[in-house]
Coordinates of C-alpha atoms and ligand atoms in Angstrom, one line a residue:
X279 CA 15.9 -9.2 -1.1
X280 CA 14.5 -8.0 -4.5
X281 CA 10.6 -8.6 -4.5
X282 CA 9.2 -7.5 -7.7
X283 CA 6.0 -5.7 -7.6
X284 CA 5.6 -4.5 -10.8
X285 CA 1.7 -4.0 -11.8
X286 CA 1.1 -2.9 -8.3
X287 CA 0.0 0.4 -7.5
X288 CA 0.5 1.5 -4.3
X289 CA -1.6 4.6 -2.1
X290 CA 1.5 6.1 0.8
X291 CA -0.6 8.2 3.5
X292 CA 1.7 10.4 5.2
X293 CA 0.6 12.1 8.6
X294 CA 2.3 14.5 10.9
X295 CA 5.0 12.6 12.5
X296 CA 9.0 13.4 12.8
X297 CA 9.4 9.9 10.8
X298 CA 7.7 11.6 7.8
X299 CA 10.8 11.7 6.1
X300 CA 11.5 8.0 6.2
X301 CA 8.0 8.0 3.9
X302 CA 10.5 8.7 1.4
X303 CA 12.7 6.1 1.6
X304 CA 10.0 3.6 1.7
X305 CA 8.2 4.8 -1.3
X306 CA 11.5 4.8 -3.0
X307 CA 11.7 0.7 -2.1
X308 CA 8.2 0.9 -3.4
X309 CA 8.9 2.1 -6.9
X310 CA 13.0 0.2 -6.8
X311 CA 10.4 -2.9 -6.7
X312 CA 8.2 -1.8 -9.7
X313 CA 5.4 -0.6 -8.5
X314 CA 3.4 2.9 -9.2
X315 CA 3.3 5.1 -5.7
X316 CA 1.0 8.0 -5.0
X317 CA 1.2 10.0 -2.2
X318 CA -1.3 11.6 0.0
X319 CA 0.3 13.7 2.6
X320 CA -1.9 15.5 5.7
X321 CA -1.9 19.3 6.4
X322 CA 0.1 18.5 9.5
X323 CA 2.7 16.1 7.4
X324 CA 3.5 19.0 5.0
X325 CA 4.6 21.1 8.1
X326 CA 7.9 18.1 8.1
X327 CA 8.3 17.7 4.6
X328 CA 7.6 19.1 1.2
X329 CA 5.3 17.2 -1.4
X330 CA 7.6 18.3 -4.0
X331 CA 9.9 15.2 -2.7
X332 CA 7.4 12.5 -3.0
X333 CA 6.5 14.2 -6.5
X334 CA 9.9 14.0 -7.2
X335 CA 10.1 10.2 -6.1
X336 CA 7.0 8.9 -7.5
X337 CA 6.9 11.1 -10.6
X338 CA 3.2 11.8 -9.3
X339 CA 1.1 14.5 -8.2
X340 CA 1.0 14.3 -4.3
X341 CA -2.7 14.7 -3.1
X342 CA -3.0 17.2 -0.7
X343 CA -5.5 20.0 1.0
X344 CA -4.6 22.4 -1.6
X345 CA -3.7 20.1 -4.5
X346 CA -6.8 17.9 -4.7
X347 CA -9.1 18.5 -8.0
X348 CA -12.5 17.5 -9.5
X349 CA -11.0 17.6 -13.2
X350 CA -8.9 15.1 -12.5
X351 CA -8.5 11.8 -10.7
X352 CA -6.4 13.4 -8.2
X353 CA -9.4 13.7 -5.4
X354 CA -10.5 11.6 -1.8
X355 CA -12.7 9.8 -3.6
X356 CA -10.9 9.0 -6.8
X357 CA -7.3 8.5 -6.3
X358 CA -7.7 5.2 -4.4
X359 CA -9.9 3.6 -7.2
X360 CA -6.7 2.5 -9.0
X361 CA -4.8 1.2 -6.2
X362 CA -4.2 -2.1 -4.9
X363 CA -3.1 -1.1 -0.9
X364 CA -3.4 1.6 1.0
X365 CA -0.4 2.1 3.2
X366 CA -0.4 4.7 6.0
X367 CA 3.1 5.2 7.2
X368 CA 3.7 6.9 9.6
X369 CA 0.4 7.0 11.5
X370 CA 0.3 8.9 14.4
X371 CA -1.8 8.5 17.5
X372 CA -4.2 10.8 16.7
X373 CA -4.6 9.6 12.6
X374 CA -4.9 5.9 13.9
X375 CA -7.9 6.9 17.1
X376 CA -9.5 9.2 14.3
X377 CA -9.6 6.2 11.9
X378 CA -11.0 3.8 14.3
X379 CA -13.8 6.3 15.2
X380 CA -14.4 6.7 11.4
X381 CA -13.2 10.2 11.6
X382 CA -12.6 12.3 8.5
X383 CA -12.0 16.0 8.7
X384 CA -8.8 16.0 7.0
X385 CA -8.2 14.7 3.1
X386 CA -6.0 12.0 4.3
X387 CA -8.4 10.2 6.5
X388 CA -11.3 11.7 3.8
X389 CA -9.5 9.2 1.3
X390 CA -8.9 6.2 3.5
X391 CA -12.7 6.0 4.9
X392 CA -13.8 6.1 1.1
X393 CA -11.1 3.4 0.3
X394 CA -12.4 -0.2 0.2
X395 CA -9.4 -2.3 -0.5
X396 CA -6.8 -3.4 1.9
X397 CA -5.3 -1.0 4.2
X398 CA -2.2 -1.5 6.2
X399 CA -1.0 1.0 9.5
X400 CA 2.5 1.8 10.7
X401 CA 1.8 3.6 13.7
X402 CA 5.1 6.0 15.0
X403 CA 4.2 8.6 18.1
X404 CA 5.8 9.3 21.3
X405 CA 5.7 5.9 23.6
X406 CA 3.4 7.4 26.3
X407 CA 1.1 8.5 23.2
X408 CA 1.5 4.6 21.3
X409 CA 0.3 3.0 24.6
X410 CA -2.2 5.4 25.8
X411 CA -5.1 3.0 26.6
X412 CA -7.4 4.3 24.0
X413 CA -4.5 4.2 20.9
X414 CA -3.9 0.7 21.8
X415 CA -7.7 0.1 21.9
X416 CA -7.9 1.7 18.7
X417 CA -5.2 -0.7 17.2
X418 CA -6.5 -3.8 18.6
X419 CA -9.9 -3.1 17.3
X420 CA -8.8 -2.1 13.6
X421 CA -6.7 -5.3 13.8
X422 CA -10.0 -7.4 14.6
X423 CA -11.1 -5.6 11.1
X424 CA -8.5 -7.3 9.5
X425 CA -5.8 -4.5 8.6
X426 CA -2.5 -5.3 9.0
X427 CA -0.4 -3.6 11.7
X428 CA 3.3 -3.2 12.0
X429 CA 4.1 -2.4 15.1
X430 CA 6.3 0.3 16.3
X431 CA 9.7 -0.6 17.7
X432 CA 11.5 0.6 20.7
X433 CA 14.4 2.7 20.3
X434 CA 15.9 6.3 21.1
X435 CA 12.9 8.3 19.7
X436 CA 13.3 12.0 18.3
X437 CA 11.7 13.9 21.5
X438 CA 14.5 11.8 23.0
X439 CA 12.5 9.5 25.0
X440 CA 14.1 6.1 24.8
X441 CA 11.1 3.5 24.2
X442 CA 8.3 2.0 21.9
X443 CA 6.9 4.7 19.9
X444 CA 9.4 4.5 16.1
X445 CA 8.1 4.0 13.3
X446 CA 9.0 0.5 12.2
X447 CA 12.1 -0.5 9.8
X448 CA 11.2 0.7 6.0
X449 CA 12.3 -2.4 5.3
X450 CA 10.0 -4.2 7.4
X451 CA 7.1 -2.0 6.4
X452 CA 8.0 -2.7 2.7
X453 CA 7.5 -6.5 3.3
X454 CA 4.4 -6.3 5.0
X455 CA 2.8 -4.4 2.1
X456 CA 4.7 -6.8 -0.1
X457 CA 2.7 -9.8 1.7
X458 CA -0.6 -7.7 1.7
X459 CA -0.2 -7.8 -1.9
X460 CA 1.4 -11.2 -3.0
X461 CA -0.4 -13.3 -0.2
X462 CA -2.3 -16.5 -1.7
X463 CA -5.3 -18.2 0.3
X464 CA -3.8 -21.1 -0.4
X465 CA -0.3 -20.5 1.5
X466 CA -2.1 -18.0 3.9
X467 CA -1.2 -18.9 7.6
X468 CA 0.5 -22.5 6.8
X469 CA 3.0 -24.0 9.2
X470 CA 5.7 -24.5 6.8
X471 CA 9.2 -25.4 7.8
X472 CA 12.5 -24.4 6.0
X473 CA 15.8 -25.4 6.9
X474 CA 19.1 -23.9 5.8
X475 CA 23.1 -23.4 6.1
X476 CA 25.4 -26.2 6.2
X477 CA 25.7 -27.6 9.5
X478 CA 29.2 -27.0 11.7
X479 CA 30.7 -30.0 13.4
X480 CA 32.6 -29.4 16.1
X481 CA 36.5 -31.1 16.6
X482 CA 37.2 -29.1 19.4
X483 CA 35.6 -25.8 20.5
X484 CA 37.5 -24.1 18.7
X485 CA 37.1 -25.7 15.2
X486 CA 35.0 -27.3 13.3
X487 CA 34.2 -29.1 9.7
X488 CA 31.0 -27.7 7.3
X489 CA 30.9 -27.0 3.7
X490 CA 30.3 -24.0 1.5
X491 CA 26.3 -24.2 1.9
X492 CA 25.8 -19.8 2.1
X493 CA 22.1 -20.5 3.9
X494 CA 20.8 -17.9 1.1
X495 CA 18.1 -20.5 -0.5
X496 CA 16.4 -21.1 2.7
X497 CA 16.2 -17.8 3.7
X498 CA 14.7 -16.8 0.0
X499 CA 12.5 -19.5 0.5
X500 CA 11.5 -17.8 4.1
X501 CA 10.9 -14.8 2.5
X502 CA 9.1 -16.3 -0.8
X503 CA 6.9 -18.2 2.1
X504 CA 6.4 -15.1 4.2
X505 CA 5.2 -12.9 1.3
X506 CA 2.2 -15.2 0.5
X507 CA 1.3 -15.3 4.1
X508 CA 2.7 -18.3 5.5
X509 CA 3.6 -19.2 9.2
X510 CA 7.5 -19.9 8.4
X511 CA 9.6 -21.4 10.8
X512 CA 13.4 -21.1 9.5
X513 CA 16.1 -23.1 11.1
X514 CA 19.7 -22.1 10.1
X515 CA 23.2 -22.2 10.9
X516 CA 23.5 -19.5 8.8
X517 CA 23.0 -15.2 9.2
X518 CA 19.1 -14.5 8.0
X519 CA 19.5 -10.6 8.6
X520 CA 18.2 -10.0 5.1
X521 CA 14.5 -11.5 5.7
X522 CA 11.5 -10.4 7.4
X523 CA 12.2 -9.7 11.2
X524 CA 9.1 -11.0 11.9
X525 CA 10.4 -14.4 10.5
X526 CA 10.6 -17.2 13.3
X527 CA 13.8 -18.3 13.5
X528 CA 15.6 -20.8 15.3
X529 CA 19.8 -20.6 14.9
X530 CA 21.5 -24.4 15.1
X531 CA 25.1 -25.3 14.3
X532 CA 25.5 -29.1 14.2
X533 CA 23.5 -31.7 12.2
X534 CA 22.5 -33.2 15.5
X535 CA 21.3 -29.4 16.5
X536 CA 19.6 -29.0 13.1
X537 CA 17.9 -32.5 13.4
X538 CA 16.2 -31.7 16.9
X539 CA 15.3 -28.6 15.8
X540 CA 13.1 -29.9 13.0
X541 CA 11.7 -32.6 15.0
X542 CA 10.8 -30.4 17.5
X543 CA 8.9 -27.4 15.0
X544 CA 7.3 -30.0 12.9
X545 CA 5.7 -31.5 15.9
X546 CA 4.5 -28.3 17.0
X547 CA 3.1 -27.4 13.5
X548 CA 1.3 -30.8 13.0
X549 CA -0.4 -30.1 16.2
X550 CA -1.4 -26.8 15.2
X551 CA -2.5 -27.4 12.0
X552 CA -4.4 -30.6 12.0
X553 CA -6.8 -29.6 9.1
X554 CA -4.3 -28.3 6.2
X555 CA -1.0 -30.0 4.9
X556 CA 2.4 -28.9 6.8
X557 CA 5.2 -28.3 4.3
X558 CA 9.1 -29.2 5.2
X559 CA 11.4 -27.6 2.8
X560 CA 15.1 -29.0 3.7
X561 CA 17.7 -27.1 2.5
X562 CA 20.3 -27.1 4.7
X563 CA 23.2 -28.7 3.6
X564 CA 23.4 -31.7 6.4
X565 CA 27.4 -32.5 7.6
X566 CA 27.1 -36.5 6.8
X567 CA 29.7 -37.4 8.9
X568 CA 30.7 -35.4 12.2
X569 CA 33.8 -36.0 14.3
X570 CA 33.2 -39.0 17.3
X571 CA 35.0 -37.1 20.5
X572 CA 35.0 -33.9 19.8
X573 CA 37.7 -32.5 22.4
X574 CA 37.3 -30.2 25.3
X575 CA 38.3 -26.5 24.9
X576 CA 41.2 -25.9 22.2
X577 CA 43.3 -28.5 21.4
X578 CA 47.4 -27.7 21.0
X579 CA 49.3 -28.6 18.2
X580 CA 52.0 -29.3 20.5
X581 CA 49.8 -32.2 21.5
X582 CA 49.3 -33.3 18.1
X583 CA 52.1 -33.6 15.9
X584 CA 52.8 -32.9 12.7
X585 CA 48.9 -35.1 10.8
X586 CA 45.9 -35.1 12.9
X587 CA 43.9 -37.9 12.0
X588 CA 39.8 -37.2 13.2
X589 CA 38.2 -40.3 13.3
X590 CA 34.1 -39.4 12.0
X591 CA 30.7 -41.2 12.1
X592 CA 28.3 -40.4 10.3
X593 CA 25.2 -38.6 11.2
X594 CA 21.6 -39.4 11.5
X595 CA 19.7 -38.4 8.2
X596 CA 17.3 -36.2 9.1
X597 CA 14.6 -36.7 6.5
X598 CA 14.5 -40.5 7.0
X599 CA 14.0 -39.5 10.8
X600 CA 11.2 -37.5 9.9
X601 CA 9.4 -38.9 6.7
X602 CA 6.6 -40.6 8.5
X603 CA 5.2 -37.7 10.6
X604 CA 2.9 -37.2 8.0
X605 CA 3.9 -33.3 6.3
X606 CA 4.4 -32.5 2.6
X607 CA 8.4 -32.6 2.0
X608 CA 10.4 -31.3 -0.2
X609 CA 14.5 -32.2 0.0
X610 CA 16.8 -30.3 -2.1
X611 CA 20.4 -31.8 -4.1
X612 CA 23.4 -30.3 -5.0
X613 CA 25.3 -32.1 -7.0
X614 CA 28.8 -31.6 -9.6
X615 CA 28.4 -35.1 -11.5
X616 CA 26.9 -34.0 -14.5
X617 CA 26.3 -37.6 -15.9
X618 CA 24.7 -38.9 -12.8
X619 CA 23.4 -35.7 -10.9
X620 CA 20.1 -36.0 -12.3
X621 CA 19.4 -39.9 -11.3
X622 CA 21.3 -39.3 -7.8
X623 CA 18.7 -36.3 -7.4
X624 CA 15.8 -38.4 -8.2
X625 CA 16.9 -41.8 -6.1
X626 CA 16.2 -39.3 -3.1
X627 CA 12.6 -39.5 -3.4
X628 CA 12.7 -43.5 -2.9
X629 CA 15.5 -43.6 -0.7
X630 CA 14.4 -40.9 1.8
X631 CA 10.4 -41.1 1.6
X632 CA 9.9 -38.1 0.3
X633 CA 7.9 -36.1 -2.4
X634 CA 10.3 -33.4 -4.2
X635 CA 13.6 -32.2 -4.8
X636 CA 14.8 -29.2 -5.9
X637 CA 18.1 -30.6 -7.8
X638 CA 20.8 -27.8 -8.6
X639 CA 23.9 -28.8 -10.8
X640 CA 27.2 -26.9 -9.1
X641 CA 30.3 -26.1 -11.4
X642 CA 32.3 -25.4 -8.3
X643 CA 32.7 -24.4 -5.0
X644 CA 32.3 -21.1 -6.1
X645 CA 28.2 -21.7 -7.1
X646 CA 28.0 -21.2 -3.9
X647 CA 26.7 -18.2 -1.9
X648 CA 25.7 -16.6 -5.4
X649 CA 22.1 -14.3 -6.0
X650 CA 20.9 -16.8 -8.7
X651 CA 20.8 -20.7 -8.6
X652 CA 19.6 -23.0 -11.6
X653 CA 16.9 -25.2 -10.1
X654 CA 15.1 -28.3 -11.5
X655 CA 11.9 -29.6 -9.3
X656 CA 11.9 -33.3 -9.5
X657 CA 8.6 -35.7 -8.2
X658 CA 8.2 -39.0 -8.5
X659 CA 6.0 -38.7 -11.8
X660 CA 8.0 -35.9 -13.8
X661 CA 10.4 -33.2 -13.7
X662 CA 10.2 -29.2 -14.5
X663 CA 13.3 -27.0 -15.2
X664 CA 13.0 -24.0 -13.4
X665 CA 15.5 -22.2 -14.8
X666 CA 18.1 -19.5 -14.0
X667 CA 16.9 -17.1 -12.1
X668 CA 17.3 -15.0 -8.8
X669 CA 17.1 -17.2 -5.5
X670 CA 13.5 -15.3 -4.5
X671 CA 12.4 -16.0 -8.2
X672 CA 13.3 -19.6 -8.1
X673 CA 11.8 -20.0 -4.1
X674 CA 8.4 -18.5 -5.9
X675 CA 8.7 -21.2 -8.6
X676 CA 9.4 -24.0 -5.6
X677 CA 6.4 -23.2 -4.0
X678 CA 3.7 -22.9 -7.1
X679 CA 5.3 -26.5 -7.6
X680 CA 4.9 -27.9 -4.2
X681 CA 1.7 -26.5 -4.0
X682 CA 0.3 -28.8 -7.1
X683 CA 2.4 -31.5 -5.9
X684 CA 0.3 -31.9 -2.6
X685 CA -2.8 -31.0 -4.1
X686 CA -2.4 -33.8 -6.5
X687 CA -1.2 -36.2 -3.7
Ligands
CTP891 N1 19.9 -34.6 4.6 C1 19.4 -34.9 5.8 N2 20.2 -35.5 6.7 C2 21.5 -35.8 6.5 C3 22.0 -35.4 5.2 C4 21.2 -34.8 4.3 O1 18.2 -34.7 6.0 N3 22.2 -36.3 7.4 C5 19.0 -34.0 3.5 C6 19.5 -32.6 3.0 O2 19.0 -31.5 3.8 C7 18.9 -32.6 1.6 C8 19.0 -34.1 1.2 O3 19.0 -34.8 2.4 O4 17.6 -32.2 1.6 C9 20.2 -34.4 0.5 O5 20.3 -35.7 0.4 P1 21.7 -36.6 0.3 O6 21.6 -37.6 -0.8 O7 22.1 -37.0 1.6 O8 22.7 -35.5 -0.2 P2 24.1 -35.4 0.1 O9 24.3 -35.3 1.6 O10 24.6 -34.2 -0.7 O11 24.6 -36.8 -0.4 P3 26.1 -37.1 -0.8 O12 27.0 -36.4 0.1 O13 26.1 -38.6 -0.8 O14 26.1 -36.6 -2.2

């Protein structure tokens, strides 16, 4: 997903680990994303890789042992002044026990105990190194400091031990220094629900009947909700491999599915979060009708004939099943009646209880699945064109407009 973070300057420490060259690709998603990246690598990190590539990626002078200067801003103490995160990735065992001991005989760590503004660790080492007792001491206490963490992950590593010890996805790495820098105190650590996908209704168990609904909102949303530090729960019929992994997720097919799901997580966020406002965004595209008997295993055409005639009921709405639990909700409407879209949008705040809607006008049943949507947020008192714009951009939009919506409430 493209976050933008342009006006965002980024500090990339690079230590002495195998996994220094995927430094590269991860300052690369820095500066794809707009922001300014530059690199500090240790001694024992120039022994993988050359500065010359970072230099060559960031279009900066990398800050090294031999590089750093007194005439310029390119020293420990200076080069972080102008940065918004620090970002050590990777970190190996020995950088992240140094750092927790306040260490600083290198210029990497010489920079990062002068730097004052968030810091976020990637830790990659061999697995018997990662969870030696005094590394994981070392992680849990600069955790209780408050700087973020993303944990290794468990895979074939390069001394070709298989288990926990690689550095983490890029990707993943990217979004957590995404949320360090776009997270809002008032978003940080909600419950907030998002549902997504259109719902799949079995006929047999074999087939079944859904619509076009590509899941790519709510997982936009996810990600919007994610990167200004909220708890998201998604549930979706649909693939979310494009959003933070560390995402909660819950898969569902049918409406039925979908609507026991959401019961279930907003119970458990109301009860968590007693104090602040729990937010339901409901974008899934809800089947309203689902067949009655849906048959066992697959059923012959043989055995059918030449029309099949499925006799349907319709299914429980969801929001009305939910609209007094007590949670900020926001519904959303697709609609392809140009003349009555608008009113059929807005009736859905009467009709279903409920506080917003995020109204989109299809021209066909190819508006679906697309990168951009046209959104406009409708309350009970007014309503704001969002425009056209990418589904992360719009999601953004969604939530500054919830977020006045239930602090006017
Ligand atoms: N919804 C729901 N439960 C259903 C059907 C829809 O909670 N059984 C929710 C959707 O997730 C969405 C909103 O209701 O947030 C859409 O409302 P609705 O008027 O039902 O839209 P459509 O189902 O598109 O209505 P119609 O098919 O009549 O146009």
């Amino acid at each position: 997903m493209q976050v933008n973070l342009s006006n965002k300057t980024i500090l990339l420490g690079v230590t002495g680990s195998i996994s220094a060259y995927k430094a590269c690709d991860l300052a690369r998603l820095f500066i794809k994303a707009g922001a300014s990246v530059h690199v500090i690598m240790s001694a024992s990190a120039e022994r993988f890789i050359s500065a010359l590539t970072f230099e060559a990626l960031t279009r900066n002078t990398v800050l090294t042992e031999n590089s750093e200067s007194w005439a310029s801003t390119l020293n420990h103490i200076d080069i972080g002044k102008t940065c918004d995160v620090f970002v050590l990735a990777p970190a190996t065992a020995n950088s992240i026990n140094k750092i927790n001991h306040g260490i600083a005989d290198n210029i990497l760590l010489q920079t990062l105990l002068a730097y004052t503004k968030p810091l976020l660790i990637a830790p990659a080492a061999n697995t018997n190194m990662i969870e030696d007792s005094t590394t994981l001491d070392s992680l849990r206490a600069l955790k209780a400091k408050g700087i973020s963490i993303v944990n290794s992950q468990s895979k074939l590593l390069a001394c070709g031990d298989i288990g926990n010890g690689a550095l983490a996805t890029v990707e993943e790495v990217f979004y957590a220094t995404a949320k360090v820098l776009l997270s809002e105190e008032y978003w940080n650590n909600r419950e907030v629900i998002v549902t997504g996908g259109g719902t799949r209704e079995k006929i047999d168990e074999v087939r079944y009947v859904s619509n076009f609904s590509s899941g790519k909102m709510a997982n936009a949303l996810a990600t919007a909700l994610y990167l200004k530090g909220a708890k998201v729960h998604l549930i979706s019929t649909k693939a979310h491999d494009d959003i933070p992994l560390t995402i909660n997720t819950t898969d569902v097919n049918s409406a039925e599915e979908l609507k026991e799901a959401t019961i279930t997580a907003l119970q458990t966020s109301l009860e968590l979060q007693k104090e602040r406002k729990v937010f339901l965004f409901m974008a899934a595209a809800v089947a309203d009708f689902t067949p009655k008997s849906p048959k066992r295993g697959k059923t012959k055409k043989v055995n059918i004939g030449t029309k099949w005639n499925i006799e349907m009921q319709q299914t429980d709405d969801i929001l009305k099943a939910v609209n007094q639990l007590g949670q900020i909700t926001i519904g959303f409407k697709a609609e392809m009646d140009k003349k009555n879209g608008f009113s059929n949008a807005k009736s859905l705040i009467e009709n279903k209880n409920i506080d917003g809607v995020c109204y989109n006008l299809l021209a066909n049943s190819s508006s679906f699945g697309t990168t951009n949507n046209s959104i406009t947020f409708i309350t009970k008192d007014k309503s704001i064109d969002l425009g056209t714009a990418s589904k992360l951009d719009l999601s953004f939009k969604i939530l500054t407009e919830s977020q006045k919506l239930a602090i006017n409430n």
